[in-house]
PDB file of C-alpha atoms in Angstrom:
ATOM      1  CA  UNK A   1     -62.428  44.280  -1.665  1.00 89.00           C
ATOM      2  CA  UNK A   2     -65.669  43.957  -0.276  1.00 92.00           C
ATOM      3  CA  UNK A   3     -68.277  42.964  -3.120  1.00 94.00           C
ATOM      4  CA  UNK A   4     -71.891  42.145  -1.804  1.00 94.00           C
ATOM      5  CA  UNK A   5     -70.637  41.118   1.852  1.00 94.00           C
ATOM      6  CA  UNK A   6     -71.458  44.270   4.287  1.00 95.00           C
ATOM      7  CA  UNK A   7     -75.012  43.593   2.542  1.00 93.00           C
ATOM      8  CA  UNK A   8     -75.267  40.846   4.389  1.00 93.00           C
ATOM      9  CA  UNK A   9     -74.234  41.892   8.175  1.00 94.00           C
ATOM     10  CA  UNK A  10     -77.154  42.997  10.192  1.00 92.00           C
ATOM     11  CA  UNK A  11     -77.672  46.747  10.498  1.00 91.00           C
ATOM     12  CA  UNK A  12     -76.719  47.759  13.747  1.00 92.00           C
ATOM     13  CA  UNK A  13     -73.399  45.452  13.429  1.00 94.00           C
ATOM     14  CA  UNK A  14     -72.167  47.236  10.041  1.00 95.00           C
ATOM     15  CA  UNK A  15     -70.146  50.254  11.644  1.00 96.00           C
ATOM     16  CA  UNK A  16     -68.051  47.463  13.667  1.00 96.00           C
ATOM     17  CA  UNK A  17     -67.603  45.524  10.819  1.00 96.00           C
ATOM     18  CA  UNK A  18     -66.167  48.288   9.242  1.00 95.00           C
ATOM     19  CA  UNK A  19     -64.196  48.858  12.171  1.00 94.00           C
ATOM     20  CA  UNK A  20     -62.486  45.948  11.552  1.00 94.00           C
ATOM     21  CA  UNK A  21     -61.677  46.100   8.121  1.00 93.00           C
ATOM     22  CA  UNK A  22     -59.854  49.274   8.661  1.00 91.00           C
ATOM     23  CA  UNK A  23     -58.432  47.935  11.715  1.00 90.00           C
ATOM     24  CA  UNK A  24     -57.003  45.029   9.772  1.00 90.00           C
ATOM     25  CA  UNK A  25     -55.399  47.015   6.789  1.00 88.00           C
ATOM     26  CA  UNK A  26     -51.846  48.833   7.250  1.00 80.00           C
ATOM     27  CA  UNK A  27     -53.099  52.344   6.739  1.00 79.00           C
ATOM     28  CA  UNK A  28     -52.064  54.237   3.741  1.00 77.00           C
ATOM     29  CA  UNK A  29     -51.246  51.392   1.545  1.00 79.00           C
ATOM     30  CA  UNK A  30     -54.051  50.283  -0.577  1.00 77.00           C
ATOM     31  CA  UNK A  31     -57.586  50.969  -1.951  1.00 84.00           C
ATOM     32  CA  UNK A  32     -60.563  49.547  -0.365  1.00 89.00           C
ATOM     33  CA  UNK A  33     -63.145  48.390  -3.037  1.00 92.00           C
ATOM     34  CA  UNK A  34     -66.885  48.446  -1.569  1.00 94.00           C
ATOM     35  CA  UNK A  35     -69.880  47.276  -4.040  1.00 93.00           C
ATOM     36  CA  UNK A  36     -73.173  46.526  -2.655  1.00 94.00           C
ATOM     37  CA  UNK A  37     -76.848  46.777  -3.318  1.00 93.00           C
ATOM     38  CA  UNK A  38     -78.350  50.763  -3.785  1.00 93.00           C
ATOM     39  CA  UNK A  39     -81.418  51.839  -2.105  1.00 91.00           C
ATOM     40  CA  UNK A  40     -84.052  51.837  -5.043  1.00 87.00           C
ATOM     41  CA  UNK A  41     -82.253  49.754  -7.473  1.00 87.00           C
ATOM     42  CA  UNK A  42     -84.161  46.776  -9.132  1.00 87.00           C
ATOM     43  CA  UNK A  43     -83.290  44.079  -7.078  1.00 86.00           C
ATOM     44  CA  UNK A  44     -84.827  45.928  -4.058  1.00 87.00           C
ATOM     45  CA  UNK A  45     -88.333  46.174  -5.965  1.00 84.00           C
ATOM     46  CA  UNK A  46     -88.230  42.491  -6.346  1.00 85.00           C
ATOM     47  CA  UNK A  47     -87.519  41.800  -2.832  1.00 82.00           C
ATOM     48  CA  UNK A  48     -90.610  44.208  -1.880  1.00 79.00           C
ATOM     49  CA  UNK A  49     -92.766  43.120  -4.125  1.00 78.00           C
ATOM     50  CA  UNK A  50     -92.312  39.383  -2.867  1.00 74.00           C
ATOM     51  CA  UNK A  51     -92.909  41.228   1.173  1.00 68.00           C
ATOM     52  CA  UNK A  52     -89.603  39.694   2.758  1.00 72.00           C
ATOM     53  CA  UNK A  53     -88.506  42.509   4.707  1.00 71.00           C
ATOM     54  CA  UNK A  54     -86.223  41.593   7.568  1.00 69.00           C
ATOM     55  CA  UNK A  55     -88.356  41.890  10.780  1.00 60.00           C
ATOM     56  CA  UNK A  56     -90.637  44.648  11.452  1.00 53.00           C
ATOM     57  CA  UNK A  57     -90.612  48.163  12.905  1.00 50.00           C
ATOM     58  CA  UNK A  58     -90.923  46.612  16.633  1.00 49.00           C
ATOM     59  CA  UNK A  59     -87.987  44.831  15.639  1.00 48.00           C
ATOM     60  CA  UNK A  60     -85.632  47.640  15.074  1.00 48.00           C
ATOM     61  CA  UNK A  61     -85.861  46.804  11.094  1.00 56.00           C
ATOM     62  CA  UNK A  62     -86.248  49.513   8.666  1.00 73.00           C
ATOM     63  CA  UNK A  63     -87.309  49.680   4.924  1.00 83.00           C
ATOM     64  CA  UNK A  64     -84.404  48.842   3.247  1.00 89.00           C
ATOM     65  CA  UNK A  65     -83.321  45.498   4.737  1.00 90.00           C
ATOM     66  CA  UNK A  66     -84.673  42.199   3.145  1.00 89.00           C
ATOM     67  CA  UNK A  67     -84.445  38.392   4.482  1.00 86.00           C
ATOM     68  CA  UNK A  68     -83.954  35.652   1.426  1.00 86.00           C
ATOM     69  CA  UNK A  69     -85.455  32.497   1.572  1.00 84.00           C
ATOM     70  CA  UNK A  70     -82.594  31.187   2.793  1.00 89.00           C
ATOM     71  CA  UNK A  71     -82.259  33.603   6.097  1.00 84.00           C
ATOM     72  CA  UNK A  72     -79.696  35.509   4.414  1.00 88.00           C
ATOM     73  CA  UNK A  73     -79.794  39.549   4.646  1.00 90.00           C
ATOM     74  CA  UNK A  74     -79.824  41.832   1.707  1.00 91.00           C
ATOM     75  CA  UNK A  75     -79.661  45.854   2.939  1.00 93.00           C
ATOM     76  CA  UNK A  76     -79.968  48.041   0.499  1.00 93.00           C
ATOM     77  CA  UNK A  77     -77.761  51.341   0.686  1.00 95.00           C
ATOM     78  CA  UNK A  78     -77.841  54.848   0.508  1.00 94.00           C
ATOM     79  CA  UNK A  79     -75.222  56.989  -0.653  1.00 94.00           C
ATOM     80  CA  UNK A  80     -75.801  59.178   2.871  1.00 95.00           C
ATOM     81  CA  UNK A  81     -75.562  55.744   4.585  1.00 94.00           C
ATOM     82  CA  UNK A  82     -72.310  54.597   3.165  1.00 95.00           C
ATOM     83  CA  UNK A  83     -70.422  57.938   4.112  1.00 95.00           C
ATOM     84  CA  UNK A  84     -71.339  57.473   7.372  1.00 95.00           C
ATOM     85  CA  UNK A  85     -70.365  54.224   7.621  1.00 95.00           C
ATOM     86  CA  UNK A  86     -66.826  54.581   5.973  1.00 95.00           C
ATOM     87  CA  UNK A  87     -65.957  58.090   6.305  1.00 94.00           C
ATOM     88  CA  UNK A  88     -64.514  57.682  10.121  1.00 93.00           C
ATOM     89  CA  UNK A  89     -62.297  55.067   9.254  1.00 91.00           C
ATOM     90  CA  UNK A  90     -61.167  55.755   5.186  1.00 91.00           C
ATOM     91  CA  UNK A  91     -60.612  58.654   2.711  1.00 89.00           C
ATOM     92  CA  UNK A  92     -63.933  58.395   0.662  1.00 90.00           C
ATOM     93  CA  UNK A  93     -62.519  58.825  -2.743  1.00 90.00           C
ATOM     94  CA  UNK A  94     -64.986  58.738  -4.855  1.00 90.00           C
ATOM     95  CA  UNK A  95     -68.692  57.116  -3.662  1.00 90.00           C
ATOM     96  CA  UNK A  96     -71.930  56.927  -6.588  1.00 88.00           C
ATOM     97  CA  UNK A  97     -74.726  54.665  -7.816  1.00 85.00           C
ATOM     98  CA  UNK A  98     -74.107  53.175 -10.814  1.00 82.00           C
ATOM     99  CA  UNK A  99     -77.113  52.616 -12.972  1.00 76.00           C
ATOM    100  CA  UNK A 100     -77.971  49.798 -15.683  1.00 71.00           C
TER     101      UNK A 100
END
């Protein structure tokens, strides 16, 4: 299970990260359960709002990756961007954005 952590990895490390979780399970004998922040959702708009975004375009960062006050990351994914990121290493069963 993986609930709000690859939201906290900086972008260009979250393909190995999810290297190694698939590297670390015995294939073929479980479920892996990913929640995370969606690009768009509330949460997002209240990071924007308050103008933390992680770094700045000469920095590599893009528009969907926030610092707290506390240094920690918040990325915000998209659908497209979470295929990508687990399709090479796990059957994508079934990936949506759940609204409240």
């Amino acid at each position: 299970t993986l609930v709000f952590v690859l939201c906290s990895v900086p972008v260009d490390r979250m393909p190995y990260a999810v290297e190694t979780v698939a590297r670390v399970l015995t294939p073929g004998t479980g479920v892996l359960f990913w929640r995370d922040y969606a690009a768009g959702d509330m949460a997002m708009a209240r990071f924007d709002a308050a103008g933390r975004r992680a770094g700045d375009a000469e920095d590599g960062a893009d528009d969907s990756t926030f610092a707290r006050s506390n240094g920690t990351l918040s990325h915000f994914f998209t659908e497209e961007e979470a295929r990508r990121l687990f399709a090479p290493h796990f059957e994508v069963i079934e990936l949506k954005r759940i609204e409240r």
